[in-house]
Coordinates of N, CA and C in Angstrom, one line a residue:
K1 N -97.3 98.7 -112.1 CA -96.0 98.1 -111.9 C -95.7 97.1 -113.0
L2 N -96.6 96.3 -113.4 CA -96.4 95.3 -114.4 C -96.2 96.0 -115.8
E3 N -96.9 97.0 -116.0 CA -96.7 97.8 -117.3 C -95.2 98.3 -117.4
S4 N -94.8 98.9 -116.3 CA -93.4 99.4 -116.2 C -92.4 98.3 -116.5
Y5 N -92.6 97.1 -115.9 CA -91.7 96.0 -116.0 C -91.7 95.5 -117.4
S6 N -92.9 95.4 -118.0 CA -93.0 94.9 -119.4 C -92.3 95.9 -120.4
L7 N -92.5 97.2 -120.2 CA -91.8 98.1 -121.0 C -90.3 98.1 -120.9
E8 N -89.8 97.8 -119.6 CA -88.4 97.7 -119.4 C -87.9 96.5 -120.2
N9 N -88.6 95.4 -120.1 CA -88.2 94.2 -120.9 C -88.2 94.4 -122.4
L10 N -89.2 95.1 -122.9 CA -89.2 95.4 -124.3 C -88.0 96.2 -124.7
G11 N -87.7 97.2 -123.8 CA -86.5 98.0 -124.1 C -85.3 97.2 -124.2
S12 N -85.1 96.3 -123.2 CA -84.0 95.4 -123.2 C -83.9 94.5 -124.5
V13 N -85.0 94.0 -125.0 CA -85.0 93.2 -126.2 C -84.5 94.1 -127.4
Y14 N -85.0 95.3 -127.4 CA -84.6 96.2 -128.5 C -83.1 96.6 -128.4
V15 N -82.5 96.6 -127.2 CA -81.1 96.8 -127.1 C -80.4 95.6 -127.7
Y16 N -80.8 94.4 -127.4 CA -80.1 93.2 -128.0 C -80.3 93.2 -129.5
L17 N -81.3 93.7 -130.0 CA -81.5 93.8 -131.5 C -80.8 94.9 -132.1
G18 N -80.2 95.8 -131.3 CA -79.4 96.9 -131.8 C -80.3 98.1 -132.2
E19 N -81.6 98.1 -131.8 CA -82.5 99.2 -132.2 C -82.6 100.1 -131.0
Y20 N -81.5 100.9 -130.8 CA -81.3 101.7 -129.6 C -82.4 102.8 -129.4
E21 N -82.8 103.5 -130.5 CA -83.8 104.5 -130.4 C -85.1 103.9 -129.9
R22 N -85.4 102.8 -130.4 CA -86.7 102.1 -130.0 C -86.6 101.7 -128.5
A23 N -85.4 101.2 -128.2 CA -85.2 100.8 -126.8 C -85.4 102.0 -125.8
I24 N -84.8 103.1 -126.2 CA -84.9 104.3 -125.4 C -86.4 104.7 -125.2
T25 N -87.2 104.6 -126.3 CA -88.6 104.9 -126.2 C -89.3 104.1 -125.1
Y26 N -89.0 102.8 -125.1 CA -89.6 101.9 -124.1 C -89.1 102.2 -122.7
L27 N -87.8 102.4 -122.6 CA -87.1 102.6 -121.3 C -87.6 103.9 -120.7
E28 N -87.8 104.9 -121.5 CA -88.3 106.2 -121.0 C -89.7 106.1 -120.5
K29 N -90.5 105.3 -121.2 CA -91.9 105.1 -120.8 C -91.9 104.3 -119.4
S30 N -91.1 103.3 -119.3 CA -90.9 102.6 -118.1 C -90.5 103.5 -117.0
L31 N -89.5 104.4 -117.2 CA -89.1 105.3 -116.2 C -90.2 106.2 -115.8
A32 N -91.0 106.8 -116.7 CA -92.1 107.7 -116.4 C -93.1 107.0 -115.5
I33 N -93.4 105.8 -115.8 CA -94.4 105.0 -115.0 C -93.8 104.7 -113.6
S34 N -92.6 104.3 -113.5 CA -91.9 104.0 -112.3 C -91.9 105.3 -111.4
R35 N -91.6 106.4 -111.9 CA -91.7 107.7 -111.1 C -93.1 108.0 -110.7
E36 N -94.0 107.8 -111.6 CA -95.4 108.1 -111.3 C -96.0 107.3 -110.1
I37 N -95.6 106.0 -110.1 CA -96.1 105.1 -109.0 C -95.1 105.0 -107.8
K38 N -94.0 105.8 -107.9 CA -93.0 105.8 -106.9 C -92.3 104.4 -106.6
D39 N -92.1 103.7 -107.7 CA -91.4 102.4 -107.6 C -89.9 102.7 -107.9
Y40 N -89.2 103.0 -106.8 CA -87.8 103.4 -106.9 C -86.9 102.4 -107.5
Q41 N -87.1 101.1 -107.2 CA -86.3 100.1 -107.7 C -86.4 100.0 -109.2
S42 N -87.6 100.1 -109.7 CA -87.7 100.1 -111.2 C -87.2 101.4 -111.8
E43 N -87.3 102.5 -111.1 CA -86.7 103.8 -111.6 C -85.2 103.6 -111.7
V44 N -84.6 103.1 -110.7 CA -83.1 102.9 -110.7 C -82.7 102.0 -111.9
I45 N -83.4 100.9 -112.2 CA -83.1 100.0 -113.3 C -83.3 100.7 -114.6
S46 N -84.4 101.4 -114.8 CA -84.7 102.1 -116.0 C -83.6 103.2 -116.3
M47 N -83.3 104.0 -115.3 CA -82.2 105.0 -115.5 C -80.9 104.4 -115.9
G48 N -80.5 103.3 -115.2 CA -79.3 102.6 -115.5 C -79.2 102.0 -116.8
N49 N -80.4 101.4 -117.2 CA -80.4 100.9 -118.6 C -80.4 101.9 -119.7
L50 N -81.1 103.1 -119.4 CA -81.0 104.2 -120.3 C -79.5 104.6 -120.5
G51 N -78.8 104.7 -119.4 CA -77.4 105.1 -119.4 C -76.6 104.1 -120.2
A52 N -76.9 102.8 -120.1 CA -76.2 101.8 -120.8 C -76.4 101.9 -122.3
V53 N -77.7 102.2 -122.7 CA -78.0 102.4 -124.1 C -77.3 103.6 -124.7
Y54 N -77.4 104.7 -124.0 CA -76.7 105.9 -124.5 C -75.2 105.7 -124.6
D55 N -74.6 104.9 -123.7 CA -73.2 104.6 -123.8 C -72.9 103.8 -125.1
L56 N -73.8 102.8 -125.4 CA -73.7 102.0 -126.6 C -73.8 102.9 -127.9
M57 N -74.5 103.9 -127.8 CA -74.7 104.8 -128.9 C -73.6 105.9 -129.0
G58 N -72.7 105.8 -128.1 CA -71.6 106.8 -128.1 C -71.9 108.2 -127.5
K59 N -73.1 108.2 -126.8 CA -73.5 109.5 -126.2 C -73.1 109.4 -124.7
H60 N -71.8 109.5 -124.5 CA -71.3 109.2 -123.2 C -71.7 110.2 -122.1
E61 N -71.9 111.5 -122.4 CA -72.3 112.4 -121.4 C -73.7 112.1 -120.9
Q62 N -74.6 111.7 -121.8 CA -76.0 111.3 -121.4 C -75.9 110.0 -120.6
A63 N -75.1 109.1 -121.0 CA -74.9 107.9 -120.3 C -74.5 108.2 -118.8
I64 N -73.5 109.0 -118.7 CA -73.0 109.4 -117.3 C -74.1 110.0 -116.5
A65 N -74.9 110.9 -117.1 CA -76.0 111.5 -116.3 C -77.0 110.5 -115.8
Y66 N -77.4 109.6 -116.6 CA -78.4 108.6 -116.2 C -77.8 107.6 -115.2
L67 N -76.6 107.2 -115.5 CA -75.9 106.2 -114.6 C -75.7 106.8 -113.2
E68 N -75.2 108.1 -113.1 CA -75.0 108.7 -111.8 C -76.3 108.9 -111.1
Q69 N -77.4 109.2 -111.8 CA -78.7 109.3 -111.1 C -79.1 108.0 -110.5
S70 N -79.0 107.0 -111.4 CA -79.4 105.6 -111.0 C -78.6 105.2 -109.7
L71 N -77.3 105.3 -109.8 CA -76.4 104.9 -108.7 C -76.7 105.7 -107.4
G72 N -77.1 107.0 -107.6 CA -77.4 107.8 -106.4 C -78.7 107.4 -105.7
L73 N -79.6 106.8 -106.5 CA -80.9 106.3 -105.9 C -80.8 104.9 -105.4
M74 N -79.8 104.1 -105.9 CA -79.7 102.7 -105.6 C -79.5 102.5 -104.1
Q75 N -80.4 101.7 -103.5 CA -80.3 101.5 -102.1 C -79.4 100.3 -101.7
I76 N -79.4 99.3 -102.6 CA -78.5 98.1 -102.3 C -77.1 98.4 -102.8
K77 N -76.2 98.3 -101.9 CA -74.8 98.7 -102.2 C -74.0 97.6 -102.8
N78 N -74.3 96.4 -102.6 CA -73.6 95.3 -103.1 C -74.6 94.4 -104.0
S79 N -74.6 94.7 -105.2 CA -75.5 93.9 -106.1 C -74.8 93.9 -107.5
I80 N -75.2 92.9 -108.3 CA -74.7 92.7 -109.6 C -75.1 93.9 -110.5
T81 N -76.3 94.4 -110.2 CA -76.8 95.6 -111.0 C -75.9 96.8 -110.7
R82 N -75.5 97.0 -109.5 CA -74.6 98.1 -109.1 C -73.3 97.9 -109.8
V83 N -72.7 96.7 -109.8 CA -71.5 96.4 -110.4 C -71.5 96.8 -111.9
K84 N -72.6 96.3 -112.5 CA -72.8 96.6 -114.0 C -72.9 98.1 -114.3
F85 N -73.7 98.8 -113.5 CA -73.8 100.2 -113.8 C -72.6 101.0 -113.5
I86 N -71.8 100.7 -112.4 CA -70.6 101.3 -112.1 C -69.6 101.0 -113.3
G87 N -69.5 99.8 -113.7 CA -68.6 99.4 -114.8 C -68.9 100.2 -116.1
I88 N -70.2 100.3 -116.4 CA -70.6 101.1 -117.6 C -70.2 102.5 -117.5
L89 N -70.4 103.1 -116.3 CA -70.0 104.5 -116.0 C -68.5 104.6 -116.2
G90 N -67.7 103.7 -115.7 CA -66.3 103.7 -115.9 C -65.9 103.7 -117.4
I91 N -66.6 102.9 -118.2 CA -66.3 102.8 -119.6 C -66.7 104.1 -120.3
A92 N -67.8 104.7 -119.9 CA -68.2 106.0 -120.5 C -67.1 107.0 -120.2
Y93 N -66.5 107.1 -119.0 CA -65.5 108.0 -118.8 C -64.2 107.7 -119.6
Q94 N -63.9 106.4 -119.7 CA -62.8 106.0 -120.6 C -63.0 106.5 -122.0
C95 N -64.2 106.3 -122.5 CA -64.4 106.8 -123.9 C -64.3 108.3 -124.1
L96 N -64.5 109.0 -123.0 CA -64.3 110.5 -123.0 C -62.8 110.8 -122.8
G97 N -61.9 109.8 -122.5 CA -60.5 110.1 -122.3 C -60.2 110.5 -120.9
Q98 N -61.2 110.4 -120.0 CA -61.0 110.7 -118.6 C -60.6 109.4 -117.8
Y99 N -59.4 109.0 -118.0 CA -58.9 107.7 -117.6 C -58.9 107.6 -116.1
E100 N -58.4 108.6 -115.3 CA -58.4 108.5 -113.9 C -59.8 108.3 -113.3
Q101 N -60.7 109.0 -113.8 CA -62.1 108.9 -113.3 C -62.6 107.5 -113.7
A102 N -62.3 107.0 -114.9 CA -62.7 105.7 -115.4 C -62.1 104.6 -114.4
I103 N -60.8 104.7 -114.1 CA -60.2 103.7 -113.3 C -60.9 103.7 -111.9
T104 N -61.2 104.9 -111.4 CA -61.8 105.0 -110.0 C -63.1 104.2 -110.0
Y105 N -64.0 104.4 -111.0 CA -65.2 103.6 -111.1 C -65.0 102.1 -111.3
L106 N -64.1 101.8 -112.2 CA -63.9 100.4 -112.5 C -63.3 99.7 -111.3
E107 N -62.4 100.3 -110.6 CA -61.9 99.7 -109.3 C -63.0 99.5 -108.3
D108 N -63.9 100.5 -108.2 CA -65.1 100.3 -107.3 C -65.9 99.1 -107.7
S109 N -66.1 98.9 -109.0 CA -66.8 97.8 -109.6 C -66.1 96.5 -109.2
L110 N -64.8 96.5 -109.3 CA -64.0 95.3 -108.9 C -64.1 95.0 -107.5
A111 N -64.0 96.0 -106.6 CA -64.1 95.9 -105.2 C -65.4 95.2 -104.7
I112 N -66.5 95.7 -105.3 CA -67.8 95.2 -105.0 C -67.9 93.7 -105.5
S113 N -67.4 93.5 -106.7 CA -67.4 92.1 -107.2 C -66.7 91.2 -106.3
W114 N -65.5 91.6 -105.8 CA -64.7 90.8 -105.0 C -65.4 90.5 -103.6
E115 N -66.0 91.6 -103.1 CA -66.8 91.4 -101.8 C -67.9 90.3 -102.0
M116 N -68.5 90.4 -103.1 CA -69.6 89.5 -103.4 C -69.2 88.1 -103.9
K117 N -67.9 87.9 -104.1 CA -67.3 86.7 -104.7 C -68.0 86.4 -106.0
A118 N -68.2 87.4 -106.8 CA -68.9 87.3 -108.1 C -67.7 87.3 -109.1
H119 N -67.2 86.1 -109.4 CA -66.0 85.9 -110.2 C -66.1 86.4 -111.6
K120 N -67.3 86.2 -112.2 CA -67.4 86.7 -113.6 C -67.3 88.2 -113.7
E121 N -68.0 88.8 -112.7 CA -67.9 90.3 -112.7 C -66.5 90.8 -112.3
E122 N -65.8 90.0 -111.5 CA -64.4 90.4 -111.2 C -63.6 90.4 -112.5
A123 N -63.8 89.3 -113.3 CA -63.0 89.2 -114.5 C -63.3 90.3 -115.5
I124 N -64.6 90.6 -115.6 CA -65.0 91.7 -116.5 C -64.5 93.0 -116.0
S125 N -64.5 93.3 -114.7 CA -63.9 94.5 -114.2 C -62.4 94.6 -114.5
L126 N -61.7 93.5 -114.2 CA -60.3 93.5 -114.5 C -60.0 93.7 -116.0
I127 N -60.8 93.1 -116.8 CA -60.6 93.4 -118.3 C -60.8 94.8 -118.6
N128 N -61.9 95.4 -118.1 CA -62.2 96.8 -118.4 C -61.1 97.7 -117.8
I129 N -60.6 97.4 -116.6 CA -59.4 98.2 -116.1 C -58.2 98.1 -117.0
G130 N -57.9 96.8 -117.5 CA -56.8 96.6 -118.4 C -57.0 97.4 -119.7
N131 N -58.3 97.4 -120.2 CA -58.5 98.1 -121.4 C -58.3 99.6 -121.2
T132 N -58.7 100.1 -120.1 CA -58.5 101.6 -119.8 C -57.1 101.9 -119.7
Y133 N -56.3 101.1 -119.0 CA -54.9 101.4 -118.9 C -54.2 101.3 -120.3
R134 N -54.7 100.3 -121.1 CA -54.2 100.2 -122.5 C -54.5 101.5 -123.3
E135 N -55.7 102.0 -123.2 CA -56.1 103.2 -123.9 C -55.2 104.4 -123.4
W136 N -54.9 104.4 -122.2 CA -54.2 105.4 -121.5 C -52.7 105.3 -121.8
G137 N -52.2 104.2 -122.4 CA -50.8 104.0 -122.8 C -50.0 103.4 -121.7
Q138 N -50.6 102.9 -120.6 CA -49.9 102.3 -119.5 C -50.0 100.8 -119.7
M139 N -49.1 100.3 -120.6 CA -49.2 98.9 -121.0 C -48.9 97.9 -119.9
E140 N -47.9 98.2 -119.0 CA -47.6 97.3 -117.9 C -48.8 97.1 -117.0
R141 N -49.5 98.1 -116.7 CA -50.7 98.0 -115.8 C -51.8 97.3 -116.6
A142 N -51.9 97.5 -117.9 CA -52.9 96.8 -118.6 C -52.6 95.3 -118.6
I143 N -51.3 94.9 -118.8 CA -50.9 93.5 -118.8 C -51.2 92.9 -117.4
E144 N -50.9 93.6 -116.4 CA -51.1 93.1 -115.0 C -52.6 92.8 -114.8
N145 N -53.5 93.7 -115.2 CA -54.9 93.5 -115.0 C -55.4 92.4 -115.9
Y146 N -54.9 92.3 -117.2 CA -55.3 91.2 -118.0 C -54.9 89.8 -117.4
R147 N -53.7 89.8 -117.0 CA -53.2 88.5 -116.3 C -54.1 88.1 -115.1
D148 N -54.4 89.1 -114.3 CA -55.2 88.9 -113.1 C -56.6 88.4 -113.5
S149 N -57.1 88.9 -114.6 CA -58.5 88.5 -115.0 C -58.5 87.0 -115.5
F150 N -57.3 86.5 -116.0 CA -57.3 85.1 -116.4 C -57.7 84.1 -115.2
K151 N -57.4 84.6 -114.0 CA -57.7 83.7 -112.8 C -59.2 83.5 -112.7
F152 N -60.1 84.4 -113.3 CA -61.5 84.3 -113.1 C -62.2 83.9 -114.4
T153 N -61.5 83.8 -115.5 CA -62.2 83.5 -116.8 C -62.2 82.1 -117.0
N154 N -63.3 81.6 -117.7 CA -63.4 80.2 -118.0 C -64.0 80.1 -119.5
P155 N -63.2 79.5 -120.4 CA -63.6 79.5 -121.8 C -65.0 78.9 -122.0
Q156 N -65.5 78.0 -121.1 CA -66.8 77.3 -121.2 C -67.9 78.3 -120.9
T157 N -67.7 79.1 -119.8 CA -68.8 80.0 -119.4 C -68.6 81.4 -119.9
M158 N -67.4 81.8 -120.3 CA -67.1 83.2 -120.7 C -66.3 83.2 -122.0
P159 N -66.8 82.5 -123.1 CA -65.9 82.4 -124.3 C -65.6 83.7 -124.9
A160 N -66.5 84.6 -125.0 CA -66.3 85.9 -125.6 C -65.2 86.7 -124.9
E161 N -65.4 86.7 -123.5 CA -64.4 87.5 -122.7 C -63.0 86.9 -122.8
C162 N -62.9 85.5 -122.8 CA -61.6 84.8 -122.9 C -61.0 85.2 -124.2
F163 N -61.7 85.2 -125.3 CA -61.2 85.5 -126.6 C -60.7 87.0 -126.6
K164 N -61.5 87.9 -126.2 CA -61.1 89.3 -126.1 C -59.9 89.5 -125.3
L165 N -59.9 88.9 -124.1 CA -58.8 89.0 -123.2 C -57.5 88.5 -123.8
G166 N -57.5 87.3 -124.4 CA -56.3 86.8 -125.0 C -55.8 87.6 -126.2
R167 N -56.8 88.1 -127.0 CA -56.4 89.0 -128.1 C -55.8 90.3 -127.6
S168 N -56.4 90.8 -126.6 CA -55.8 92.1 -126.0 C -54.4 91.9 -125.6
L169 N -54.2 90.9 -124.8 CA -52.8 90.6 -124.3 C -51.9 90.3 -125.4
G170 N -52.3 89.5 -126.4 CA -51.5 89.1 -127.5 C -51.1 90.3 -128.3
D171 N -52.1 91.2 -128.5 CA -51.9 92.5 -129.3 C -50.8 93.3 -128.7
I172 N -50.9 93.5 -127.4 CA -49.8 94.3 -126.7 C -48.5 93.6 -126.9
G173 N -48.4 92.3 -126.7 CA -47.1 91.7 -127.0 C -46.6 91.8 -128.4
F174 N -47.5 91.7 -129.3 CA -47.2 91.9 -130.8 C -46.7 93.3 -131.1
T175 N -47.4 94.3 -130.6 CA -47.0 95.7 -130.9 C -45.7 96.1 -130.2
Q176 N -45.4 95.4 -129.0 CA -44.2 95.7 -128.3 C -43.0 94.8 -128.7
G177 N -43.3 93.9 -129.6 CA -42.2 92.9 -130.0 C -41.9 91.9 -128.9
D178 N -42.8 91.7 -128.0 CA -42.6 90.7 -126.9 C -43.3 89.5 -127.4
W179 N -42.6 88.6 -128.1 CA -43.2 87.5 -128.7 C -43.8 86.5 -127.7
Y180 N -43.2 86.4 -126.5 CA -43.7 85.4 -125.5 C -45.0 85.9 -124.9
L181 N -45.1 87.2 -124.8 CA -46.4 87.8 -124.3 C -47.4 87.6 -125.4
A182 N -47.0 87.8 -126.7 CA -48.0 87.6 -127.8 C -48.5 86.2 -127.7
L183 N -47.6 85.2 -127.6 CA -48.0 83.8 -127.5 C -48.9 83.5 -126.3
E184 N -48.5 84.1 -125.2 CA -49.4 84.0 -123.9 C -50.8 84.4 -124.2
G185 N -51.0 85.5 -125.0 CA -52.3 85.9 -125.3 C -53.0 85.1 -126.4
Y186 N -52.3 84.9 -127.4 CA -52.9 84.3 -128.6 C -53.1 82.8 -128.5
E187 N -52.3 82.1 -127.8 CA -52.4 80.6 -127.7 C -53.6 80.3 -126.8
P188 N -54.4 79.3 -127.3 CA -55.6 78.9 -126.5 C -55.3 78.2 -125.2

């Protein structure tokens, strides 16, 4: 079990370094050991993390396959890990242009975050929903979700998310010629 855990951690480090192929090697080894010793919790994590890496690589179909398997085995229904994997699944569908499916998963992620009172995850879910609506061309719904996410973002604890959120809202305002919306997004 410790070997599987160590391999999982090594895979995660290589993800942060941007060495995705190397990360996959370690995550696949971790998955194989988890299956061999019947450690379902580690198996779920390894599959979900493999899905996340494949999504980062732009291999969205493979990401979806791993994430759906992971979520199918996950026994804990309300967890940050579940929120994360459902969110990545939604993003993978968004990248494939399957916006309705993406919104379904992202709204599930939001609902679980809300139940858990996990405000950071609520904010991230709302931003991802806004991004999906934006990609889909539904700007009013994107704006609505971006504005809702401001309720949960904090520049001190979520600086990157706050920056992206403001930029996204400002960009919509700018492209639509809505200068007040652009200011709402761009002003700190």
